[in-house]
Amino acid sequence: MKSFAWIFAVLSVFAIAWPSDVEAAQSGLVNAERVNVRTQPNILSEVVAQVNTGDKVQVLETIVHDKPIPGNPREWYRIGLPEGAVLWVAEDYIDSTNNTVTGSRLNVRAGPSESYTVVARLNRGDEVEPTKAVGGWISIKPPASAFAYVATSFIDLNKAEEKEQSSNPPVKTETIEPQNTGNTPVLIVDDPNTGETKVLQSTIEGNQPDN
């Protein structure tokens, strides 16, 4: 009986519960060092990459476990796989002359063996970027379709957009056509901080605002 209960507990880790309301992809910033990026939303799955404080990730979906076992986070983010991750494909299905897929559908795995989790799939003709070959397998850079999982506690949503906006606030500009009146060209600028509209005159004769 105890043996059956243990098997059930392990299987429940790998069972993915319902995804929460799916939103449009969001950006987020990692808030800790050496955060594991995993192939499944559980702590027993393979680690395909690590991210660190300040790294930007693309959050695709939130996964919620109904009844997580002790030690396994309840909520995970499905994210686009970071560029630094290394994935693997079978060498037999890659044309070495142009690095394209020859099979009709090729599994992309977390390691150089069929025992590793599939994290993406490629179609015939898709191009890959190989990095090395080991024992009949080729490591490649993550394709755009690849994804993995990170516990939600390590990602701050929307922080990435806030950081970009604070470092480079948008400035709305509007140009006007100069008239043949001999007046100096002007530039109308909306101040993003006060919301006021300012009219600036050119200080160099003949200088025109950018179109």
Short mmCIF file of N, CA, C and O in Angstrom, two decimals, residues 73-159:
data_model
loop_
_atom_site.label_atom_id
_atom_site.label_comp_id
_atom_site.label_asym_id
_atom_site.label_seq_id
_atom_site.Cartn_x
_atom_site.Cartn_y
_atom_site.Cartn_z
N PRO A 73 6.78 23.63 -6.29
CA PRO A 73 5.97 24.85 -6.38
C PRO A 73 4.64 24.61 -7.06
O PRO A 73 4.53 23.80 -7.99
N ARG A 74 3.62 25.31 -6.61
CA ARG A 74 2.28 25.12 -7.18
C ARG A 74 2.15 25.81 -8.53
O ARG A 74 1.47 25.31 -9.42
N GLU A 75 2.78 26.96 -8.69
CA GLU A 75 2.62 27.75 -9.90
C GLU A 75 3.95 27.88 -10.66
O GLU A 75 4.99 28.12 -10.05
N TRP A 76 3.86 27.74 -11.97
CA TRP A 76 5.03 27.83 -12.85
C TRP A 76 4.68 28.71 -14.04
O TRP A 76 3.52 28.79 -14.45
N TYR A 77 5.71 29.33 -14.61
CA TYR A 77 5.55 30.05 -15.88
C TYR A 77 6.14 29.21 -17.00
O TYR A 77 7.24 28.65 -16.86
N ARG A 78 5.42 29.10 -18.08
CA ARG A 78 6.00 28.56 -19.32
C ARG A 78 6.64 29.72 -20.04
O ARG A 78 5.99 30.74 -20.29
N ILE A 79 7.92 29.61 -20.35
CA ILE A 79 8.66 30.73 -20.93
C ILE A 79 9.34 30.31 -22.23
O ILE A 79 9.57 29.12 -22.47
N GLY A 80 9.62 31.29 -23.06
CA GLY A 80 10.45 31.03 -24.22
C GLY A 80 11.85 30.65 -23.76
O GLY A 80 12.38 31.24 -22.81
N LEU A 81 12.43 29.65 -24.36
CA LEU A 81 13.71 29.14 -23.88
C LEU A 81 14.81 30.18 -24.08
O LEU A 81 14.95 30.74 -25.17
N PRO A 82 15.60 30.47 -23.04
CA PRO A 82 16.69 31.45 -23.17
C PRO A 82 17.69 31.04 -24.23
O PRO A 82 17.90 29.85 -24.48
N GLU A 83 18.34 32.02 -24.84
CA GLU A 83 19.28 31.75 -25.94
C GLU A 83 20.46 30.90 -25.49
O GLU A 83 21.05 30.17 -26.27
N GLY A 84 20.83 30.99 -24.23
CA GLY A 84 21.99 30.26 -23.75
C GLY A 84 21.76 28.77 -23.56
O GLY A 84 22.71 28.01 -23.32
N ALA A 85 20.52 28.32 -23.69
CA ALA A 85 20.22 26.90 -23.50
C ALA A 85 20.79 26.08 -24.66
O ALA A 85 20.92 26.56 -25.79
N VAL A 86 21.14 24.85 -24.35
CA VAL A 86 21.66 23.92 -25.37
C VAL A 86 20.68 22.77 -25.53
O VAL A 86 20.36 22.08 -24.56
N LEU A 87 20.21 22.57 -26.75
CA LEU A 87 19.28 21.49 -27.05
C LEU A 87 19.94 20.52 -28.03
O LEU A 87 20.98 20.81 -28.61
N TRP A 88 19.28 19.36 -28.23
CA TRP A 88 19.90 18.30 -29.03
C TRP A 88 18.92 17.70 -30.03
O TRP A 88 17.73 17.57 -29.75
N VAL A 89 19.48 17.32 -31.20
CA VAL A 89 18.71 16.61 -32.22
C VAL A 89 19.56 15.46 -32.74
O VAL A 89 20.80 15.49 -32.67
N ALA A 90 18.90 14.43 -33.26
CA ALA A 90 19.62 13.29 -33.82
C ALA A 90 20.36 13.70 -35.09
O ALA A 90 19.78 14.31 -35.99
N GLU A 91 21.63 13.37 -35.15
CA GLU A 91 22.49 13.78 -36.27
C GLU A 91 22.02 13.21 -37.60
O GLU A 91 22.19 13.83 -38.66
N ASP A 92 21.41 12.02 -37.58
CA ASP A 92 20.99 11.36 -38.81
C ASP A 92 19.95 12.16 -39.58
O ASP A 92 19.75 11.92 -40.78
N TYR A 93 19.27 13.07 -38.92
CA TYR A 93 18.18 13.80 -39.57
C TYR A 93 18.54 15.26 -39.88
O TYR A 93 17.66 16.07 -40.13
N ILE A 94 19.84 15.54 -39.89
CA ILE A 94 20.31 16.88 -40.24
C ILE A 94 21.23 16.80 -41.44
O ILE A 94 22.19 16.03 -41.46
N ASP A 95 20.93 17.58 -42.48
CA ASP A 95 21.78 17.66 -43.66
C ASP A 95 22.97 18.55 -43.32
O ASP A 95 22.81 19.76 -43.09
N SER A 96 24.15 17.97 -43.25
CA SER A 96 25.34 18.70 -42.83
C SER A 96 25.79 19.76 -43.84
O SER A 96 26.57 20.65 -43.50
N THR A 97 25.30 19.67 -45.08
CA THR A 97 25.72 20.65 -46.09
C THR A 97 25.03 22.00 -45.91
O THR A 97 25.59 23.04 -46.26
N ASN A 98 23.82 21.98 -45.38
CA ASN A 98 23.11 23.27 -45.19
C ASN A 98 22.42 23.37 -43.83
O ASN A 98 21.66 24.32 -43.60
N ASN A 99 22.67 22.39 -42.95
CA ASN A 99 22.13 22.40 -41.59
C ASN A 99 20.60 22.49 -41.56
O ASN A 99 20.02 23.24 -40.77
N THR A 100 19.96 21.72 -42.41
CA THR A 100 18.50 21.69 -42.43
C THR A 100 17.98 20.31 -42.04
O THR A 100 18.69 19.30 -42.18
N VAL A 101 16.76 20.27 -41.57
CA VAL A 101 16.14 19.03 -41.14
C VAL A 101 15.70 18.21 -42.36
O VAL A 101 15.08 18.74 -43.28
N THR A 102 16.05 16.92 -42.36
CA THR A 102 15.67 16.05 -43.47
C THR A 102 14.45 15.19 -43.14
O THR A 102 13.77 14.71 -44.03
N GLY A 103 14.18 14.97 -41.86
CA GLY A 103 13.02 14.19 -41.46
C GLY A 103 11.74 15.00 -41.53
O GLY A 103 11.77 16.24 -41.51
N SER A 104 10.60 14.30 -41.60
CA SER A 104 9.32 15.01 -41.70
C SER A 104 8.99 15.74 -40.40
O SER A 104 8.35 16.80 -40.41
N ARG A 105 9.43 15.19 -39.28
CA ARG A 105 9.18 15.80 -37.97
C ARG A 105 10.28 15.35 -37.02
O ARG A 105 10.41 14.16 -36.75
N LEU A 106 11.05 16.29 -36.53
CA LEU A 106 12.22 15.97 -35.72
C LEU A 106 12.07 16.49 -34.29
O LEU A 106 11.81 17.68 -34.08
N ASN A 107 12.24 15.59 -33.32
CA ASN A 107 12.16 15.99 -31.92
C ASN A 107 13.43 16.74 -31.49
O ASN A 107 14.54 16.32 -31.81
N VAL A 108 13.23 17.81 -30.76
CA VAL A 108 14.34 18.55 -30.15
C VAL A 108 14.31 18.22 -28.66
O VAL A 108 13.30 18.43 -27.98
N ARG A 109 15.43 17.69 -28.15
CA ARG A 109 15.44 17.17 -26.78
C ARG A 109 16.38 17.95 -25.86
O ARG A 109 17.24 18.70 -26.31
N ALA A 110 16.17 17.72 -24.55
CA ALA A 110 16.97 18.42 -23.55
C ALA A 110 18.38 17.85 -23.41
O ALA A 110 19.24 18.47 -22.78
N GLY A 111 18.63 16.67 -23.97
CA GLY A 111 19.95 16.06 -23.89
C GLY A 111 20.19 15.12 -25.05
O GLY A 111 19.28 14.84 -25.85
N PRO A 112 21.41 14.59 -25.17
CA PRO A 112 21.79 13.75 -26.32
C PRO A 112 21.38 12.29 -26.16
O PRO A 112 22.19 11.37 -26.20
N SER A 113 20.06 12.06 -26.01
CA SER A 113 19.54 10.71 -25.88
C SER A 113 18.03 10.76 -26.01
O SER A 113 17.40 11.79 -25.70
N GLU A 114 17.44 9.67 -26.45
CA GLU A 114 15.99 9.60 -26.56
C GLU A 114 15.30 9.55 -25.20
O GLU A 114 14.07 9.67 -25.11
N SER A 115 16.07 9.39 -24.14
CA SER A 115 15.49 9.38 -22.80
C SER A 115 15.21 10.79 -22.28
O SER A 115 14.51 10.94 -21.27
N TYR A 116 15.74 11.80 -22.96
CA TYR A 116 15.52 13.18 -22.52
C TYR A 116 14.18 13.71 -23.05
O TYR A 116 13.68 13.27 -24.08
N THR A 117 13.65 14.69 -22.35
CA THR A 117 12.35 15.27 -22.68
C THR A 117 12.39 16.05 -23.99
O THR A 117 13.37 16.73 -24.29
N VAL A 118 11.31 15.93 -24.76
CA VAL A 118 11.15 16.71 -25.99
C VAL A 118 10.67 18.12 -25.62
O VAL A 118 9.65 18.28 -24.93
N VAL A 119 11.41 19.14 -26.05
CA VAL A 119 11.05 20.53 -25.71
C VAL A 119 10.60 21.32 -26.94
O VAL A 119 10.13 22.45 -26.80
N ALA A 120 10.74 20.74 -28.12
CA ALA A 120 10.29 21.40 -29.35
C ALA A 120 10.31 20.38 -30.47
O ALA A 120 10.88 19.28 -30.32
N ARG A 121 9.69 20.73 -31.59
CA ARG A 121 9.73 19.88 -32.77
C ARG A 121 10.02 20.73 -34.00
O ARG A 121 9.56 21.86 -34.09
N LEU A 122 10.78 20.14 -34.93
CA LEU A 122 11.13 20.84 -36.16
C LEU A 122 10.55 20.06 -37.35
O LEU A 122 10.35 18.85 -37.27
N ASN A 123 10.32 20.75 -38.42
CA ASN A 123 9.78 20.15 -39.64
C ASN A 123 10.85 20.08 -40.72
O ASN A 123 11.88 20.76 -40.64
N ARG A 124 10.58 19.28 -41.73
CA ARG A 124 11.52 19.14 -42.84
C ARG A 124 11.82 20.50 -43.46
O ARG A 124 10.93 21.29 -43.74
N GLY A 125 13.10 20.77 -43.66
CA GLY A 125 13.52 22.04 -44.25
C GLY A 125 13.87 23.11 -43.24
O GLY A 125 14.50 24.12 -43.61
N ASP A 126 13.48 22.94 -41.97
CA ASP A 126 13.84 23.93 -40.95
C ASP A 126 15.35 23.95 -40.78
O ASP A 126 16.02 22.92 -40.80
N GLU A 127 15.89 25.14 -40.58
CA GLU A 127 17.32 25.30 -40.42
C GLU A 127 17.68 25.34 -38.94
O GLU A 127 16.95 25.89 -38.12
N VAL A 128 18.81 24.72 -38.59
CA VAL A 128 19.29 24.71 -37.21
C VAL A 128 20.68 25.35 -37.16
O VAL A 128 21.36 25.48 -38.18
N GLU A 129 21.08 25.74 -35.93
CA GLU A 129 22.41 26.31 -35.72
C GLU A 129 23.19 25.36 -34.82
O GLU A 129 23.11 25.44 -33.60
N PRO A 130 23.97 24.43 -35.41
CA PRO A 130 24.72 23.46 -34.61
C PRO A 130 25.86 24.12 -33.84
O PRO A 130 26.44 25.11 -34.28
N THR A 131 26.15 23.54 -32.67
CA THR A 131 27.30 24.02 -31.89
C THR A 131 28.36 22.93 -31.72
O THR A 131 29.55 23.22 -31.70
N LYS A 132 27.92 21.67 -31.61
CA LYS A 132 28.88 20.55 -31.55
C LYS A 132 28.14 19.24 -31.79
O LYS A 132 26.91 19.18 -31.75
N ALA A 133 28.91 18.18 -32.04
CA ALA A 133 28.34 16.84 -32.26
C ALA A 133 28.93 15.87 -31.25
O ALA A 133 30.14 15.88 -30.99
N VAL A 134 28.06 15.04 -30.66
CA VAL A 134 28.50 14.05 -29.67
C VAL A 134 27.73 12.75 -29.87
O VAL A 134 26.50 12.73 -29.71
N GLY A 135 28.44 11.69 -30.24
CA GLY A 135 27.84 10.36 -30.29
C GLY A 135 26.55 10.24 -31.07
O GLY A 135 25.59 9.63 -30.59
N GLY A 136 26.49 10.81 -32.25
CA GLY A 136 25.30 10.70 -33.08
C GLY A 136 24.24 11.77 -32.80
O GLY A 136 23.15 11.72 -33.38
N TRP A 137 24.57 12.71 -31.94
CA TRP A 137 23.65 13.81 -31.63
C TRP A 137 24.34 15.14 -31.88
O TRP A 137 25.56 15.27 -31.76
N ILE A 138 23.54 16.15 -32.23
CA ILE A 138 24.06 17.49 -32.49
C ILE A 138 23.40 18.47 -31.53
O ILE A 138 22.17 18.49 -31.40
N SER A 139 24.22 19.26 -30.85
CA SER A 139 23.66 20.31 -30.00
C SER A 139 23.38 21.53 -30.87
O SER A 139 24.16 21.88 -31.76
N ILE A 140 22.23 22.18 -30.61
CA ILE A 140 21.81 23.32 -31.42
C ILE A 140 21.33 24.46 -30.52
O ILE A 140 21.01 24.24 -29.35
N LYS A 141 21.30 25.65 -31.09
CA LYS A 141 20.72 26.77 -30.38
C LYS A 141 19.20 26.59 -30.36
O LYS A 141 18.62 26.02 -31.30
N PRO A 142 18.53 27.08 -29.31
CA PRO A 142 17.07 26.85 -29.20
C PRO A 142 16.31 27.44 -30.37
O PRO A 142 16.49 28.61 -30.71
N PRO A 143 15.44 26.67 -31.01
CA PRO A 143 14.56 27.24 -32.04
C PRO A 143 13.51 28.13 -31.39
O PRO A 143 13.27 28.05 -30.18
N ALA A 144 12.87 28.95 -32.19
CA ALA A 144 11.89 29.90 -31.66
C ALA A 144 10.71 29.22 -30.98
O ALA A 144 10.09 29.78 -30.07
N SER A 145 10.42 27.98 -31.38
CA SER A 145 9.27 27.26 -30.83
C SER A 145 9.56 26.59 -29.49
O SER A 145 8.64 26.08 -28.84
N ALA A 146 10.81 26.58 -29.04
CA ALA A 146 11.18 25.88 -27.82
C ALA A 146 10.72 26.65 -26.59
O ALA A 146 10.75 27.88 -26.55
N PHE A 147 10.30 25.92 -25.56
CA PHE A 147 9.90 26.56 -24.31
C PHE A 147 10.27 25.67 -23.14
O PHE A 147 10.59 24.49 -23.28
N ALA A 148 10.26 26.26 -21.94
CA ALA A 148 10.57 25.53 -20.72
C ALA A 148 9.81 26.20 -19.57
O ALA A 148 8.95 27.04 -19.80
N TYR A 149 10.16 25.83 -18.34
CA TYR A 149 9.37 26.28 -17.20
C TYR A 149 10.24 26.80 -16.06
O TYR A 149 11.34 26.30 -15.81
N VAL A 150 9.71 27.82 -15.37
CA VAL A 150 10.36 28.41 -14.20
C VAL A 150 9.28 28.66 -13.15
O VAL A 150 8.17 29.09 -13.47
N ALA A 151 9.59 28.41 -11.89
CA ALA A 151 8.65 28.70 -10.81
C ALA A 151 8.34 30.20 -10.80
O ALA A 151 9.23 31.03 -10.98
N THR A 152 7.07 30.54 -10.61
CA THR A 152 6.64 31.94 -10.73
C THR A 152 7.30 32.86 -9.71
O THR A 152 7.44 34.06 -9.95
N SER A 153 7.73 32.31 -8.57
CA SER A 153 8.32 33.16 -7.53
C SER A 153 9.63 33.80 -7.96
O SER A 153 10.08 34.77 -7.36
N PHE A 154 10.25 33.27 -9.04
CA PHE A 154 11.54 33.80 -9.49
C PHE A 154 11.42 34.82 -10.62
O PHE A 154 12.43 35.29 -11.13
N ILE A 155 10.19 35.12 -11.05
CA ILE A 155 9.98 36.04 -12.16
C ILE A 155 9.05 37.18 -11.75
O ILE A 155 7.98 36.94 -11.18
N ASP A 156 9.47 38.41 -12.00
CA ASP A 156 8.62 39.58 -11.77
C ASP A 156 8.04 40.01 -13.11
O ASP A 156 8.76 40.48 -13.99
N LEU A 157 6.74 39.85 -13.27
CA LEU A 157 6.09 40.22 -14.52
C LEU A 157 6.07 41.74 -14.70
O LEU A 157 5.95 42.48 -13.73
N ASN A 158 6.13 42.16 -15.96
CA ASN A 158 6.02 43.57 -16.36
C ASN A 158 7.20 44.42 -15.92
O ASN A 158 7.29 45.58 -16.31
N LYS A 159 8.10 43.90 -15.13
CA LYS A 159 9.24 44.70 -14.69
C LYS A 159 10.14 45.05 -15.86
O LYS A 159 10.78 46.09 -15.87
#
